[in-house]
XYZ file of C-alpha atoms in Angstrom:
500
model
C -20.349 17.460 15.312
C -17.961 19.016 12.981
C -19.594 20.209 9.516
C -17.310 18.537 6.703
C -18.002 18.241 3.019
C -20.491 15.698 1.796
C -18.085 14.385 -1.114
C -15.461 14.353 0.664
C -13.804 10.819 1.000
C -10.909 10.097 3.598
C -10.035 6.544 2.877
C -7.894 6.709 -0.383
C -7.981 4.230 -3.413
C -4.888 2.334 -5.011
C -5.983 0.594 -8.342
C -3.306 -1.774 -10.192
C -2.866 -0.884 -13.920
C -2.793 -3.079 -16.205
C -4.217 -4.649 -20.073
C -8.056 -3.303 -18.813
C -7.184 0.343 -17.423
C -3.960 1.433 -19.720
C -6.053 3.420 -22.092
C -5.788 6.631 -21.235
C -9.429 7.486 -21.631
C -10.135 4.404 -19.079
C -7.055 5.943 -16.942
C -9.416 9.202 -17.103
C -12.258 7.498 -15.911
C -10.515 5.782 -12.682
C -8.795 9.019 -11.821
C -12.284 10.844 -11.848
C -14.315 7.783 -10.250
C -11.671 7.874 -7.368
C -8.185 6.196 -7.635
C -6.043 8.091 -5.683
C -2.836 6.115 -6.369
C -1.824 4.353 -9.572
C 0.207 1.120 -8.962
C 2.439 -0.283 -11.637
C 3.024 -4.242 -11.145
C 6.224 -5.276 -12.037
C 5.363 -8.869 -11.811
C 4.134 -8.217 -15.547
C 4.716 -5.919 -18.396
C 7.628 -4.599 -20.148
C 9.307 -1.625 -18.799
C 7.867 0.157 -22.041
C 4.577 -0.417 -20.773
C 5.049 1.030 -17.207
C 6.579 3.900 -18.533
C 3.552 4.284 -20.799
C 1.399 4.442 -18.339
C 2.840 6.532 -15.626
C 3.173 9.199 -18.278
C -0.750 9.008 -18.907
C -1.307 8.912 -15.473
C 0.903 12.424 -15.079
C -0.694 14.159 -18.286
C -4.430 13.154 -17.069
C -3.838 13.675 -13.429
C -2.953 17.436 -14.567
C -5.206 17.894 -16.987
C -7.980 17.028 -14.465
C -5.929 19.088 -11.861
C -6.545 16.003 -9.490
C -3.569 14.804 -7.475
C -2.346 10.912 -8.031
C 0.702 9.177 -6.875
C 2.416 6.693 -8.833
C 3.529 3.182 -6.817
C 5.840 0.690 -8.108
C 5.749 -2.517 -6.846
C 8.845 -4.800 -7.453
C 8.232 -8.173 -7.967
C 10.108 -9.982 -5.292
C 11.657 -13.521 -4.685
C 8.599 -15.766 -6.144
C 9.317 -19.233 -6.287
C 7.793 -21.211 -8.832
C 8.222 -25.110 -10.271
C 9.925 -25.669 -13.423
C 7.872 -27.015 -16.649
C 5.573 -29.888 -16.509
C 3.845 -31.392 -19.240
C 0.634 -29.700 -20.829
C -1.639 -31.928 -18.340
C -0.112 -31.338 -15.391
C 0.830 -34.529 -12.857
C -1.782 -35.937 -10.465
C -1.011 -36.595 -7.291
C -3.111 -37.795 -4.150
C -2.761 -37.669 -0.418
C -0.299 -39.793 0.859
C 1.979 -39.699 -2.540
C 5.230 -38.854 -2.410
C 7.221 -37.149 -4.932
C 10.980 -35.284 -5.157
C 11.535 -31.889 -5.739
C 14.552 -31.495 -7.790
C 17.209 -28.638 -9.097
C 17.633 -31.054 -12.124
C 17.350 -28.894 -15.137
C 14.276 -31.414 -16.673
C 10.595 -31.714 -17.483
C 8.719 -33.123 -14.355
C 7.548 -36.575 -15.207
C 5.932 -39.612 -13.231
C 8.965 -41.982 -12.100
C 8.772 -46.192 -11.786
C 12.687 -46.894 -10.528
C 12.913 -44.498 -7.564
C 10.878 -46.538 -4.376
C 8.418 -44.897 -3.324
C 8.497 -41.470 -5.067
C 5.716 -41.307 -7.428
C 6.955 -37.763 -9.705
C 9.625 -35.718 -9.994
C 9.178 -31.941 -9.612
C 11.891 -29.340 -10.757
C 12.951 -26.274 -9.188
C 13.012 -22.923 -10.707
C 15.122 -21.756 -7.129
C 17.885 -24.146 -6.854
C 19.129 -23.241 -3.241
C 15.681 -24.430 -2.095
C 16.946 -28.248 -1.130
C 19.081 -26.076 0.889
C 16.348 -23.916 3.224
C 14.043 -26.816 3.742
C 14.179 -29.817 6.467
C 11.997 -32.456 7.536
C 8.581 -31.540 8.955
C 8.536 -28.074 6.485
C 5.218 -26.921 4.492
C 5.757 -26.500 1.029
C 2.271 -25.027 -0.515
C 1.974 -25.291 -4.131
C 0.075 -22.731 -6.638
C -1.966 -20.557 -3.890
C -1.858 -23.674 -1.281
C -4.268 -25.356 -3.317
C -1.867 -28.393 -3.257
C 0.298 -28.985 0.285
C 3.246 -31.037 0.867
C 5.226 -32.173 3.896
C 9.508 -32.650 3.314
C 10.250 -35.950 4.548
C 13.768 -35.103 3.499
C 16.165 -33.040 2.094
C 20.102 -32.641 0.540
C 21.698 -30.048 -1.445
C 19.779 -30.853 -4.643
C 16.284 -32.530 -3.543
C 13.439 -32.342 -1.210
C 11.409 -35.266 -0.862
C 7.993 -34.926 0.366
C 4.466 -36.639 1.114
C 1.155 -35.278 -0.478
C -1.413 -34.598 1.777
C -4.248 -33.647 -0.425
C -5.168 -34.305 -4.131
C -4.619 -32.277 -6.520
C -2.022 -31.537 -9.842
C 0.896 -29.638 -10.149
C 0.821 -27.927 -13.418
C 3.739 -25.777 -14.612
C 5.423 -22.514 -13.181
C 3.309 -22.659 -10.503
C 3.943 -20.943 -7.298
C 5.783 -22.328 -4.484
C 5.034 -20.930 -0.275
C 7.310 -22.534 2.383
C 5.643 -20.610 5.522
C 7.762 -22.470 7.923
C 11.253 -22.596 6.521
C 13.533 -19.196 6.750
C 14.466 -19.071 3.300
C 18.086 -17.134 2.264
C 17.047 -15.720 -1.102
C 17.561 -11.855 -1.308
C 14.175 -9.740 -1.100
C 15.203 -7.895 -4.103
C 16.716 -9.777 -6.633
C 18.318 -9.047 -10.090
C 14.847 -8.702 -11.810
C 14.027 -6.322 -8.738
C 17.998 -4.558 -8.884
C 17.330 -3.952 -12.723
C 13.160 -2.634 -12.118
C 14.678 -0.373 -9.402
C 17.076 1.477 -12.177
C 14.097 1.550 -14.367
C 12.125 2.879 -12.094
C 14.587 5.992 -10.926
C 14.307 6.984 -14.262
C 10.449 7.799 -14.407
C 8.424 10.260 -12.169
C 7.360 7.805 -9.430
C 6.325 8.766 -5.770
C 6.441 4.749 -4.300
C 8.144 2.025 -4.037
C 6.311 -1.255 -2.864
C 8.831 -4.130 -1.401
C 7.824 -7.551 -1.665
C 8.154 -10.271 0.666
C 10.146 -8.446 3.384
C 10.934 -10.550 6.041
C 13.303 -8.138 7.810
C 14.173 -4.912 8.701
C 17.394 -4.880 7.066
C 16.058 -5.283 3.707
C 13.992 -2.627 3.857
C 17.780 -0.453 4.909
C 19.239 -1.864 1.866
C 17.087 -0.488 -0.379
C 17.243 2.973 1.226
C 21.102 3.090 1.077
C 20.688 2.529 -2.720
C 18.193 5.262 -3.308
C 20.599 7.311 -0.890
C 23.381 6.860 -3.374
C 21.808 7.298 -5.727
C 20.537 10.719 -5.312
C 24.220 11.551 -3.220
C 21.935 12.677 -0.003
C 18.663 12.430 1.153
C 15.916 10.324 -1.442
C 12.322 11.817 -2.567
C 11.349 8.584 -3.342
C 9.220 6.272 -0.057
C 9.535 2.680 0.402
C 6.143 0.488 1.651
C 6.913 -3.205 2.716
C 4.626 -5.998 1.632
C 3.920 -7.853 4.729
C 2.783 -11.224 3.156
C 5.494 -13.827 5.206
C 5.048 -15.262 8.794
C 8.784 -13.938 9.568
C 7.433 -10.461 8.628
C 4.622 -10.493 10.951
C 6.722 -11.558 13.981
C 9.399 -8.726 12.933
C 6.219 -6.151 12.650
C 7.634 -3.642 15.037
C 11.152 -3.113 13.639
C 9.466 -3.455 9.478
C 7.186 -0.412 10.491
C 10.035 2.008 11.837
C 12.104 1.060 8.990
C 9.760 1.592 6.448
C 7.698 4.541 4.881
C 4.532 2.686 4.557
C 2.953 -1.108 4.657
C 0.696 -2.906 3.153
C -1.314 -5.853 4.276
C -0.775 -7.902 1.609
C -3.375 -10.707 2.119
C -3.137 -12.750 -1.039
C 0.720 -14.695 -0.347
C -0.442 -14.017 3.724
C -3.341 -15.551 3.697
C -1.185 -18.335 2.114
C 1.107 -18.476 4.568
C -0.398 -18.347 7.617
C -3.978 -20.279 8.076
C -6.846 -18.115 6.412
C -8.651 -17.799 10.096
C -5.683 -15.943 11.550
C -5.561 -12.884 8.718
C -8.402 -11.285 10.210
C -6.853 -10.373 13.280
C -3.300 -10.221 11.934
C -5.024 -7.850 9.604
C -6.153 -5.640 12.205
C -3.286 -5.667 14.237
C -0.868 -4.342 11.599
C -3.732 -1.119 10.530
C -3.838 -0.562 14.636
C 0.424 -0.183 15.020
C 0.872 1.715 11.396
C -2.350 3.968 12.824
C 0.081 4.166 16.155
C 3.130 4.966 13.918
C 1.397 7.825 11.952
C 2.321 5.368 8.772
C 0.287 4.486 5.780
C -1.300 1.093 5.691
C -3.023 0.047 2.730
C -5.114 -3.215 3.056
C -4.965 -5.481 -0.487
C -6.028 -8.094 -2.327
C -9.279 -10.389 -3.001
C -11.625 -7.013 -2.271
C -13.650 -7.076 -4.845
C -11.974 -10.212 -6.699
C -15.838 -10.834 -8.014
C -15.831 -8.099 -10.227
C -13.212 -9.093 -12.216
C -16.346 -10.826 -13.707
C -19.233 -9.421 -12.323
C -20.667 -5.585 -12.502
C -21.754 -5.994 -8.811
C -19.430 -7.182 -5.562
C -21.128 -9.915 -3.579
C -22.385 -8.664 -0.052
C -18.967 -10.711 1.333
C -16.953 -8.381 -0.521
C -18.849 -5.049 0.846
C -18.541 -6.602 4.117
C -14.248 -6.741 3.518
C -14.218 -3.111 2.249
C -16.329 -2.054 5.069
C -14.375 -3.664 7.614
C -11.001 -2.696 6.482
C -12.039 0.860 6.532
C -13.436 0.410 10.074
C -9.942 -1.529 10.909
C -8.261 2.074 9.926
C -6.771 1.434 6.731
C -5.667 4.735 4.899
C -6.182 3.192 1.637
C -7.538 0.058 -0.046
C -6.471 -1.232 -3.204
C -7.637 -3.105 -6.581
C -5.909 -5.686 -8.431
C -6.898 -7.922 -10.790
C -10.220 -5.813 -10.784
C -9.019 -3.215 -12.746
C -5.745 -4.933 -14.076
C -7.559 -6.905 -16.199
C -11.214 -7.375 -15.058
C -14.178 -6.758 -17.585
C -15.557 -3.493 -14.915
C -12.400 -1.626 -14.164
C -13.668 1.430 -13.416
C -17.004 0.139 -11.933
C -14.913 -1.562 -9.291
C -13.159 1.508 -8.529
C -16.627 3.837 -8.313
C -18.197 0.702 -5.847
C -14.899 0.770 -3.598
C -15.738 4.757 -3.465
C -19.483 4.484 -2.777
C -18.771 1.664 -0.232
C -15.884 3.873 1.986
C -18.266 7.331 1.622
C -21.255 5.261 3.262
C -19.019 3.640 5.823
C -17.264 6.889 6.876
C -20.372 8.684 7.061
C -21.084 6.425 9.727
C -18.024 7.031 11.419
C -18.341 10.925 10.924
C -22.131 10.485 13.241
C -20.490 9.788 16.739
C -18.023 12.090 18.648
C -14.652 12.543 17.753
C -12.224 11.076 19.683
C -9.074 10.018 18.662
C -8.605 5.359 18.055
C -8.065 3.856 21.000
C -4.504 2.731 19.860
C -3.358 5.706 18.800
C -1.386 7.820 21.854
C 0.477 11.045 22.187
C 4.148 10.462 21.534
C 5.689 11.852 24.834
C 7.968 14.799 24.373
C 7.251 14.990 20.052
C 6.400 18.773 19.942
C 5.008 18.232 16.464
C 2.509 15.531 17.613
C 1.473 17.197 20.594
C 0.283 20.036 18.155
C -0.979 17.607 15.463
C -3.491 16.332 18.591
C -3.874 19.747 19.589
C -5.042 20.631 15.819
C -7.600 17.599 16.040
C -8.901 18.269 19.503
C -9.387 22.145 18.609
C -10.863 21.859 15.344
C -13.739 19.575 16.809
C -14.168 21.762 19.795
C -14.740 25.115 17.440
C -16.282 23.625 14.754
C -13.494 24.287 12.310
C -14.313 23.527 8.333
C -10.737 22.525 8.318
C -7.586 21.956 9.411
C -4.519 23.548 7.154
C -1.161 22.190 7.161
C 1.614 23.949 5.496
C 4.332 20.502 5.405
C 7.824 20.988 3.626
C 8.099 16.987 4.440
C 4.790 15.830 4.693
C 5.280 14.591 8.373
C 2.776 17.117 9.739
C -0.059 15.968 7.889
C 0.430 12.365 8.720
C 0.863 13.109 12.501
C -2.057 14.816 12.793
C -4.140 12.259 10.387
C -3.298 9.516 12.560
C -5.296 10.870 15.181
C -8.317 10.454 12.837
C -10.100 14.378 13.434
C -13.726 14.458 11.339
C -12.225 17.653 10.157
C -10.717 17.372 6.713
C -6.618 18.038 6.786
C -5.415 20.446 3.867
C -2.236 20.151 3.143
C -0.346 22.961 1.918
C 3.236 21.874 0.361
C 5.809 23.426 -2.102
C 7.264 20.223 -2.743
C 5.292 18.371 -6.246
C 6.553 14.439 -4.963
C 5.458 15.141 -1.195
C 2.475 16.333 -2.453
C 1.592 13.528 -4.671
C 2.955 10.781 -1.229
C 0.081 12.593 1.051
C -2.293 11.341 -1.532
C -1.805 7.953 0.087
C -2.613 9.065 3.764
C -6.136 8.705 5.769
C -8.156 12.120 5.254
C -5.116 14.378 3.887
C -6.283 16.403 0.753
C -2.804 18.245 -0.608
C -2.582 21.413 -2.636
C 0.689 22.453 -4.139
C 1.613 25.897 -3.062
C 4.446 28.551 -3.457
C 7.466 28.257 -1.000
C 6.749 31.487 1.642
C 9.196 32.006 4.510
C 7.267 34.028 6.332
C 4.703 32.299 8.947
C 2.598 35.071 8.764
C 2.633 34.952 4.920
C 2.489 31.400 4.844
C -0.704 31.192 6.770
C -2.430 33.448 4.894
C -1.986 32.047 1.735
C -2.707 28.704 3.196
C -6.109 30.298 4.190
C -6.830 31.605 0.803
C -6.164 28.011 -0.853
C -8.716 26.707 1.923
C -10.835 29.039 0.613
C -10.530 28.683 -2.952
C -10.485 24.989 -3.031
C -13.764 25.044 -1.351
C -12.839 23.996 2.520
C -13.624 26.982 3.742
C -16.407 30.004 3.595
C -16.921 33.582 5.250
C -16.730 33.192 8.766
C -15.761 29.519 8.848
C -13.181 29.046 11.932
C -9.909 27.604 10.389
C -7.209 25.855 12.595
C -3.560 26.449 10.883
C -0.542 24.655 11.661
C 3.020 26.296 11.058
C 6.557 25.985 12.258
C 8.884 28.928 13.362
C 11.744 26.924 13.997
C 14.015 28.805 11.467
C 12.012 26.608 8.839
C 13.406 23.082 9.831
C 11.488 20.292 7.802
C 9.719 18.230 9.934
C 9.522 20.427 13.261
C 5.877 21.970 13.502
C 5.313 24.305 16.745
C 2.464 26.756 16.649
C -1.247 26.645 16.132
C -3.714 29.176 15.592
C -7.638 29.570 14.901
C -8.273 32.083 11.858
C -11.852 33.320 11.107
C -12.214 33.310 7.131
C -13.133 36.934 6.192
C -13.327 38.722 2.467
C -9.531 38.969 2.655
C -9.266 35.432 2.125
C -11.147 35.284 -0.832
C -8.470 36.914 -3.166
C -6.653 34.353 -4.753
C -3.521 32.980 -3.494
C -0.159 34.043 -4.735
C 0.898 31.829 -8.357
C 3.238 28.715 -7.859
């Protein structure tokens, strides 16, 4: 069994910032009880805020010399109802009411047949997407509907459960294919915000296709007149996304399983196993999957998660996500950073677990057929378990190495050794990867030593520890990694490595 450090964690940790972690000396606190990535929610806040924050996060990350990336996730196309009075409007099963695109406040009717209310629109091309026999869930499907009918300007639909719709409340239609953009203006104008601060992510909401995903690529390829530093997850939280899976995952950078509009969308009892499936083929891909939402929702409140919630963290881990994430828990819960330190305790117990059997790689994961760089990422795995190796050091110009050989899961930590400040910060998200910014070296030989010596120093590596070091010597293309070799750490190593 390979001998790894005892505080070492490989599942990572993204924690939403908002009114309860923006101090910096809270920000402090997350960053040293475990968040690996910072996300910035631009569902709320000002732009002032954001920018706020990612600058704390920066000075603190460095001043704790502690990597962090920095996520921004755009809002998206959220539909919502229009204003209602103060009380709401009751409804019961078997009701029916009219959604409108009338510019009024929703009010109980008495002229109009059978509809009892009428509902207004906030999205006024709605009337258009939906037919007869449609869904249309109403503020986190605690209310559902079914369109009877539909015209250019109103949906008419029965009630089939009791409850009130109260204002601005959000609207799901799971079964319709609706032709709102995925990014919209709010998103266009976050976007040119957002290219303006130092940030290492970009999270896309409600992608339904892989052509959405493209579009926003082109943009940041205009933008920056060539190739773009900045990586794009998808937010896979629509029924249309999870049958276009396949094509979503080689378009995009990362995903997340984002369970809270999913688990709306499609019935609760499928988003287990949808939830596994999408960790198992972004595993496959040598992507980043980060499971979210309703983790620890109890600690918003509460100092201590209920058993349930250990149970989720647990088994997302065990599914193979590289990270999990907080939301409203340290948003704008009461126990920010206690939720953050309990996610940490909960993935250290659960991978030492996984660290007690044999290595071998998942089950789902399989050598990519003529990919010289995977062949020696699994070669790197399958030779650092066989000799024992403290660790196994990747020098990564693009940060593909890394996150080949990571997908194969090895029980040996993966150092990765990168010139590049953004790529470093991106491996921060990936399963097991611990990057150290180094000094460019041309040389291989040069190269691996000083990767060595960072091993060394950073505490991966001792006297006599057995090292496996991956390199490329193909005229330094980004990207193309062909050699491996076994070094045995001797006093050599412990000199210090030359400056950045």
């Amino acid at each position: 069994m390979t001998r790894v450090r005892a505080d070492l964690r490989r599942t990572k940790i993204v924690s939403t910032i908002g009114p309860a972690s923006s101090d910096p000396e809270v920000l402090e606190a997350l960053i040293i009880a475990g968040m690996n990535v910072a996300r910035m929610n631009f569902s709320h806040g000002t732009h002032e805020f954001h920018a706020q924050n990612i600058a704390n996060v920066r000075d603190i990350s460095a001043q704790l010399g502690i990597p962090v990336a920095v996520l921004a996730d755009l809002q998206g196309p959220k539909l919502r109802i229009g204003m209602l009075p103060e009380a709401g409007l009751d409804v019961s099963t078997g009701d029916m009411v009219r959604l409108t695109i009338d510019d009024i406040e929703g009010h109980y009717v008495e002229d109009q047949g059978e509809i009892k209310a009428l509902i207004p629109l906030q999205y006024k091309d709605l009337p258009k997407d939906v037919g007869p026999g449609d869904r249309i869930l109403i503020g986190d499907g605690l209310l559902e509907l079914e369109a009877t009918a539909s015209d250019d300007e109103n949906i008419d639909c029965r009630v089939l459960n009791n409850g009130t719709f109260l204002s601005r409340k959000g609207i799901n239609v799971p079964t319709a294919e609706l032709s709102i953009p995925a990014i919209t203006e709010k998103d266009w104008a976050d976007v040119e915000f957002i290219l303006t601060q130092d940030i290492d992510w970009i999270a896309l909401s409600f992608v339904r296709k892989a052509e959405e995903v493209y579009r926003l690529k082109q943009y940041l390829t205009e933008h920056y007149g060539g190739g773009y530093p900045i990586r794009i997850i998808s937010k896979i939280e629509k029924p249309q996304a999870v049958e276009r899976l396949s094509e979503i995952i080689e378009a995009s950078d990362g995903i997340m399983v984002a369970r809270g509009d999913l688990g709306i969308e499609i019935p609760a009892e499928q988003v287990p196993n949808v939830q596994k499936d999408m960790i198992r083929r972004c595993n496959a891909a040598g992507k980043p999957v980060i499971t979210a939402t309703h983790l620890l929702e109890s600690m918003t409140k509460n100092p201590r998660p209920t058993r349930a919630e250990a149970r989720d963290v647990a088994n997302a881990i065990l599914d193979g996500s590289d990270a999990i994430m907080t939301s409203a828990e340290t948003a704008s819960g009461d126990y920010p950073v206690k939720a953050v330190e309990t996610m940490a305790a909960i993935a250290r117990e659960i991978e030492k677990g996984m660290m007690s059997d044999m290595w071998r790689p998942p089950e789902h994961v399989k050598l990519v057929l003529g990919d010289v760089t995977d062949a020696v990422s699994y070669a790197s795995c399958e030779t650092a378990h066989r000799l024992n190796a403290s660790v196994i050091i990747a020098p990564t110009a693009s940060g593909r190495t890394a996150r080949s050989i990571a997908k194969y899961r090895p029980h040996t930590p993966i150092l990765a050794v990168t010139p590049n400040a953004i790529v470093q910060h991106q491996l921060v998200l990936s399963w097991g990867v611990y990057p150290l910014l180094s000094k460019r070296l041309e040389q291989t030989e040069s190269l691996r030593e000083d990767s060595v010596k960072r091993a060394v120093q950073s505490g991966f590596a001792r006297s006599n520890d057995r090292v496996v070091v991956t390199a490329g010597v193909a005229n330094n293309v980004p990207g193309m990694t062909n050699l491996l070799t076994v070094e045995v750490v001797d006093e050599g190593h412990n000199e210090a490595p030359e400056t950045i």
